[in-house]
Short mmCIF file of C-alpha atoms and ligand atoms in Angstrom, two decimals:
data_model
loop_
_atom_site.label_atom_id
_atom_site.label_comp_id
_atom_site.label_asym_id
_atom_site.label_seq_id
_atom_site.Cartn_x
_atom_site.Cartn_y
_atom_site.Cartn_z
CA UNK A 1 -3.96 -21.48 -21.27
CA UNK A 2 -1.81 -20.26 -23.23
CA UNK A 3 -2.14 -15.76 -22.25
CA UNK A 4 -0.06 -13.22 -23.78
CA UNK A 5 2.84 -11.60 -22.51
CA UNK A 6 1.07 -8.65 -20.47
CA UNK A 7 1.21 -6.98 -17.60
CA UNK A 8 -1.52 -8.16 -14.67
CA UNK A 9 -2.44 -5.18 -11.92
CA UNK A 10 -3.87 -7.02 -9.50
CA UNK A 11 -5.17 -4.03 -6.51
CA UNK A 12 -7.42 -3.90 -3.87
CA UNK A 13 -7.92 -3.37 -0.37
CA UNK A 14 -5.84 -5.44 2.39
CA UNK A 15 -6.48 -8.64 3.06
CA UNK A 16 -8.99 -9.09 -0.33
CA UNK A 17 -6.36 -12.03 -1.12
CA UNK A 18 -5.07 -10.65 -3.83
CA UNK A 19 -1.33 -11.94 -2.95
CA UNK A 20 -3.03 -16.06 -3.40
CA UNK A 21 -4.30 -15.45 -6.42
CA UNK A 22 -1.33 -13.32 -7.65
CA UNK A 23 0.21 -16.09 -6.50
CA UNK A 24 -1.67 -18.71 -8.36
CA UNK A 25 -1.57 -16.81 -11.28
CA UNK A 26 1.91 -16.78 -11.74
CA UNK A 27 2.52 -20.60 -10.60
CA UNK A 28 -0.82 -21.63 -13.34
CA UNK A 29 0.66 -19.25 -16.57
CA UNK A 30 4.31 -19.22 -15.28
CA UNK A 31 4.72 -15.08 -14.33
CA UNK A 32 6.85 -12.77 -12.33
CA UNK A 33 4.85 -12.22 -9.10
CA UNK A 34 6.06 -9.48 -7.50
CA UNK A 35 4.14 -8.45 -4.34
CA UNK A 36 4.78 -3.92 -4.46
CA UNK A 37 3.64 -3.66 -0.26
CA UNK A 38 6.33 -5.83 0.57
CA UNK A 39 8.71 -2.74 -0.43
CA UNK A 40 6.20 -0.78 1.47
CA UNK A 41 6.63 -2.62 4.24
CA UNK A 42 10.55 -3.18 4.17
CA UNK A 43 10.24 0.75 3.64
CA UNK A 44 8.74 1.11 6.92
CA UNK A 45 11.09 -1.78 8.28
CA UNK A 46 13.31 -0.04 8.60
CA UNK A 47 11.92 3.42 9.81
CA UNK A 48 11.14 1.62 12.91
CA UNK A 49 14.11 0.53 13.43
CA UNK A 50 15.77 3.21 12.72
CA UNK A 51 13.73 5.28 14.59
CA UNK A 52 12.43 7.44 11.88
CA UNK A 53 8.95 6.92 13.03
CA UNK A 54 8.52 6.83 16.68
CA UNK A 55 6.09 4.55 18.31
CA UNK A 56 3.19 7.47 18.53
CA UNK A 57 3.30 7.11 14.55
CA UNK A 58 5.32 10.82 14.37
CA UNK A 59 7.85 10.66 10.99
CA UNK A 60 11.24 12.24 10.97
CA UNK A 61 9.93 13.41 6.95
CA UNK A 62 14.17 14.86 6.92
CA UNK A 63 15.85 11.89 7.94
CA UNK A 64 13.02 9.28 5.66
CA UNK A 65 14.54 11.77 2.97
CA UNK A 66 17.90 11.10 4.47
CA UNK A 67 18.18 7.79 3.91
CA UNK A 68 16.24 6.70 0.76
CA UNK A 69 18.58 7.22 -2.23
CA UNK A 70 21.27 5.32 0.17
CA UNK A 71 18.97 2.00 1.14
CA UNK A 72 18.79 -0.38 -0.45
CA UNK A 73 16.34 -2.80 -0.76
CA UNK A 74 15.27 -5.29 -3.64
CA UNK A 75 13.49 -8.39 -4.52
CA UNK A 76 15.10 -11.61 -4.99
CA UNK A 77 13.19 -14.45 -7.01
CA UNK A 78 12.73 -17.83 -6.19
CA UNK A 79 11.36 -20.43 -7.40
CA UNK A 80 8.10 -20.07 -4.67
CA UNK A 81 8.08 -16.50 -5.20
CA UNK A 82 10.43 -13.24 -4.82
CA UNK A 83 11.64 -12.62 -1.10
CA UNK A 84 12.55 -8.37 -0.10
CA UNK A 85 16.20 -8.54 1.35
CA UNK A 86 17.54 -5.14 3.17
CA UNK A 87 20.57 -5.19 1.64
CA UNK A 88 21.82 -8.50 2.67
CA UNK A 89 19.05 -9.42 4.75
CA UNK A 90 16.18 -11.01 3.85
CA UNK A 91 13.03 -9.58 5.66
CA UNK A 92 10.03 -11.48 4.65
CA UNK A 93 9.26 -12.34 8.10
CA UNK A 94 10.05 -9.62 9.71
CA UNK A 95 8.14 -7.05 7.07
CA UNK A 96 4.71 -9.17 8.14
CA UNK A 97 4.78 -8.45 11.75
CA UNK A 98 1.53 -6.29 13.15
CA UNK A 99 3.76 -3.48 14.12
CA UNK A 100 4.87 -3.20 11.16
CA UNK A 101 1.30 -3.18 9.52
CA UNK A 102 0.56 -0.52 12.04
CA UNK A 103 3.28 2.27 10.69
CA UNK A 104 3.13 1.36 6.86
CA UNK A 105 -0.23 3.34 6.09
CA UNK A 106 1.48 6.25 7.46
CA UNK A 107 4.34 5.11 5.21
CA UNK A 108 3.30 4.74 2.08
CA UNK A 109 1.56 8.23 1.81
CA UNK A 110 4.82 10.09 2.02
CA UNK A 111 5.79 11.08 -1.78
CA UNK A 112 9.30 10.46 -1.81
CA UNK A 113 8.86 6.73 -0.28
CA UNK A 114 5.91 5.76 -3.35
CA UNK A 115 8.79 7.62 -5.13
CA UNK A 116 11.15 5.21 -3.99
CA UNK A 117 8.98 2.24 -4.72
CA UNK A 118 7.53 3.08 -8.07
CA UNK A 119 10.85 3.12 -9.30
CA UNK A 120 12.62 0.15 -8.04
CA UNK A 121 8.30 -1.80 -9.68
CA UNK A 122 8.62 -0.48 -13.10
CA UNK A 123 12.10 -2.27 -13.80
CA UNK A 124 10.18 -5.79 -13.64
CA UNK A 125 7.46 -4.27 -15.69
CA UNK A 126 9.78 -3.99 -18.68
CA UNK A 127 9.94 -7.59 -18.57
CA UNK A 128 6.10 -8.72 -19.10
CA UNK A 129 4.47 -11.21 -18.16
CA UNK A 130 4.51 -10.28 -14.80
CA UNK A 131 1.16 -10.11 -12.22
CA UNK A 132 1.66 -7.38 -9.26
CA UNK A 133 -0.09 -6.69 -6.26
CA UNK A 134 -0.57 -3.27 -4.76
CA UNK A 135 -3.20 -0.72 -4.03
CA UNK A 136 -1.95 1.57 -7.03
CA UNK A 137 -0.88 -0.39 -10.07
CA UNK A 138 -3.05 -0.37 -12.44
CA UNK A 139 -4.12 3.46 -12.08
CA UNK A 140 -0.12 4.80 -11.44
CA UNK A 141 2.73 2.43 -11.50
CA UNK A 142 1.46 0.68 -15.02
CA UNK A 143 -1.72 2.80 -15.56
CA UNK A 144 -0.46 1.06 -19.17
CA UNK A 145 -1.42 -2.60 -17.71
CA UNK A 146 -3.74 -5.44 -20.28
CA UNK A 147 -5.18 -6.66 -17.66
CA UNK A 148 -6.23 -4.66 -14.48
CA UNK A 149 -8.45 -6.18 -11.17
CA UNK A 150 -9.30 -5.00 -8.11
CA UNK A 151 -10.70 -6.77 -5.79
CA UNK A 152 -12.95 -6.39 -2.54
CA UNK A 153 -14.25 -8.91 0.22
CA UNK A 154 -16.39 -7.85 3.39
CA UNK A 155 -14.88 -6.47 6.18
CA UNK A 156 -15.31 -9.70 8.62
CA UNK A 157 -13.98 -12.02 6.42
CA UNK A 158 -10.91 -9.90 5.19
CA UNK A 159 -10.23 -9.83 9.22
CA UNK A 160 -10.79 -13.29 9.91
CA UNK A 161 -7.90 -14.25 6.59
CA UNK A 162 -5.07 -12.04 8.19
CA UNK A 163 -5.74 -13.59 11.23
CA UNK A 164 -4.94 -17.21 9.82
CA UNK A 165 -2.19 -15.38 8.49
CA UNK A 166 -1.07 -14.37 11.36
CA UNK A 167 -2.03 -17.33 14.06
CA UNK A 168 -0.32 -19.91 10.73
CA UNK A 169 3.21 -17.01 11.51
CA UNK A 170 2.79 -18.51 14.83
CA UNK A 171 1.68 -14.92 16.21
CA UNK A 172 -0.43 -14.16 19.45
CA UNK A 173 -3.73 -11.98 17.53
CA UNK A 174 -6.41 -10.21 19.15
CA UNK A 175 -8.87 -10.93 16.02
CA UNK A 176 -11.11 -7.33 17.31
CA UNK A 177 -6.95 -5.41 17.26
CA UNK A 178 -6.53 -7.14 13.82
CA UNK A 179 -9.94 -5.55 12.32
CA UNK A 180 -8.91 -2.38 13.89
CA UNK A 181 -5.90 -1.72 11.98
CA UNK A 182 -7.83 -3.05 9.08
CA UNK A 183 -10.54 -0.41 9.00
CA UNK A 184 -7.61 2.53 9.54
CA UNK A 185 -4.94 1.17 6.64
CA UNK A 186 -8.21 0.90 4.67
CA UNK A 187 -8.82 4.58 5.05
CA UNK A 188 -5.59 5.80 4.86
CA UNK A 189 -5.19 4.28 1.71
CA UNK A 190 -8.37 5.34 0.33
CA UNK A 191 -7.77 8.71 1.58
CA UNK A 192 -4.13 9.52 0.99
CA UNK A 193 -3.30 12.92 -1.65
CA UNK A 194 -0.33 10.57 -3.27
CA UNK A 195 -2.41 7.80 -5.81
CA UNK A 196 -4.28 6.79 -3.68
CA UNK A 197 -6.34 3.09 -4.06
CA UNK A 198 -9.27 3.48 -6.12
CA UNK A 199 -10.02 1.84 -8.88
CA UNK A 200 -8.93 2.19 -12.07
CA UNK A 201 -11.07 2.91 -14.58
CA UNK A 202 -10.19 -0.08 -16.95
CA UNK A 203 -10.39 -2.97 -14.01
CA UNK A 204 -12.85 -5.80 -13.47
CA UNK A 205 -14.24 -6.17 -9.97
CA UNK A 206 -13.31 -8.93 -8.11
CA UNK A 207 -15.32 -9.96 -4.60
CA UNK A 208 -14.51 -13.35 -3.52
CA UNK A 209 -15.55 -12.57 0.11
CA UNK A 210 -17.35 -16.17 -0.57
CA UNK A 211 -14.91 -17.67 -3.48
CA UNK A 212 -12.87 -20.75 -2.74
CA UNK A 213 -9.13 -19.72 -4.78
CA UNK A 214 -10.49 -22.31 -7.71
CA UNK A 215 -13.48 -20.85 -8.35
CA UNK A 216 -11.27 -16.98 -8.44
CA UNK A 217 -8.89 -19.05 -11.05
CA UNK A 218 -12.39 -20.23 -12.98
CA UNK A 219 -13.45 -16.56 -12.91
CA UNK A 220 -10.05 -15.12 -14.46
CA UNK A 221 -9.79 -18.37 -16.65
CA UNK A 222 -13.33 -16.73 -18.34
CA UNK A 223 -12.06 -13.60 -18.46
CA UNK A 224 -8.56 -13.76 -19.99
CA UNK A 225 -10.45 -15.90 -23.06
CA UNK A 226 -13.44 -13.24 -23.02
CA UNK A 227 -10.76 -9.82 -22.99
CA UNK A 228 -7.78 -11.90 -25.14
CA UNK A 229 -9.42 -14.73 -27.43
CA UNK A 230 -7.80 -17.64 -26.21
CA UNK A 231 -9.83 -20.48 -25.63
CA UNK A 232 -9.93 -21.61 -21.76
CA UNK A 233 -9.35 -25.77 -23.50
CA UNK A 234 -5.72 -24.27 -24.64
O1 DC B 1 -0.20 -5.27 0.24
P1 DC B 1 -0.14 -4.93 2.17
O2 DC B 1 -0.49 -5.32 2.50
O3 DC B 1 1.27 -5.58 1.95
O4 DC B 1 0.53 -3.30 1.49
C1 DC B 1 0.94 -2.86 2.52
C2 DC B 1 0.50 -1.94 2.96
O5 DC B 1 1.65 -0.90 1.96
C3 DC B 1 -0.71 -0.79 2.31
O6 DC B 1 -2.08 -0.51 4.20
C4 DC B 1 -0.56 0.21 1.59
C5 DC B 1 0.71 -0.05 1.38
N1 DC B 1 0.63 0.10 0.18
C6 DC B 1 0.95 0.84 -1.03
O7 DC B 1 0.64 2.28 -0.77
N2 DC B 1 0.62 1.44 -2.60
C7 DC B 1 0.92 0.01 -3.42
N3 DC B 1 0.88 0.02 -4.24
C8 DC B 1 1.38 -1.72 -1.96
C9 DC B 1 1.47 -1.50 -0.51
#
């Protein structure tokens, strides 16, 4: 299927399968995939390692403000997706731990952090043929994106998915803790003052609670063919 050079914004709650879906879109249609949450996670990892956020979650806003301008956080594109770096160090594994997940939503409420991330994300949008997942891609980062998808799924399904992902990475998992973390992040992400998580008016909702990834791709091809008048068989 040939689709035009567009930006695809995939937003939604945590663990709704945004990255699996966005990665699959990237590989099927030769798009560049970018995980905006990875940048928030990298800032959070840096803040934890430098004592900018305390174990109880207090953020030293001044220290964070001083650190951001000199912070080298970037993506490096690889054939199977991009990797997140802080300076010369790949932190892809470290940013996915529960320790980072527990602190990332409060860090992502800080306006200076959001501008820092947005600036880096918008650089990639110039290229077009980009699929980016996050919370505010269709509302704030790329309000002009030609295709916006808003993903939702049952909380229990999401907790199971997140737990399976952690088990695959060899982490110890307590399903109740994972569920608690998901609920807390839903609340913080959708209630923060700057760019809260919400569906863009022109976004299409995808509830994938009971859908396989192949079924989601069938849904997407159908949507694209209608919206951009391209044939699914081309
Ligand atoms: O997608 P994720 O779970 O890796 O995202 C981690 C956190 O980053 C999420 O809890 C909220 C924040 N985030 C955000 O505020 N805006 C985005 N565009 C992406 C992520």
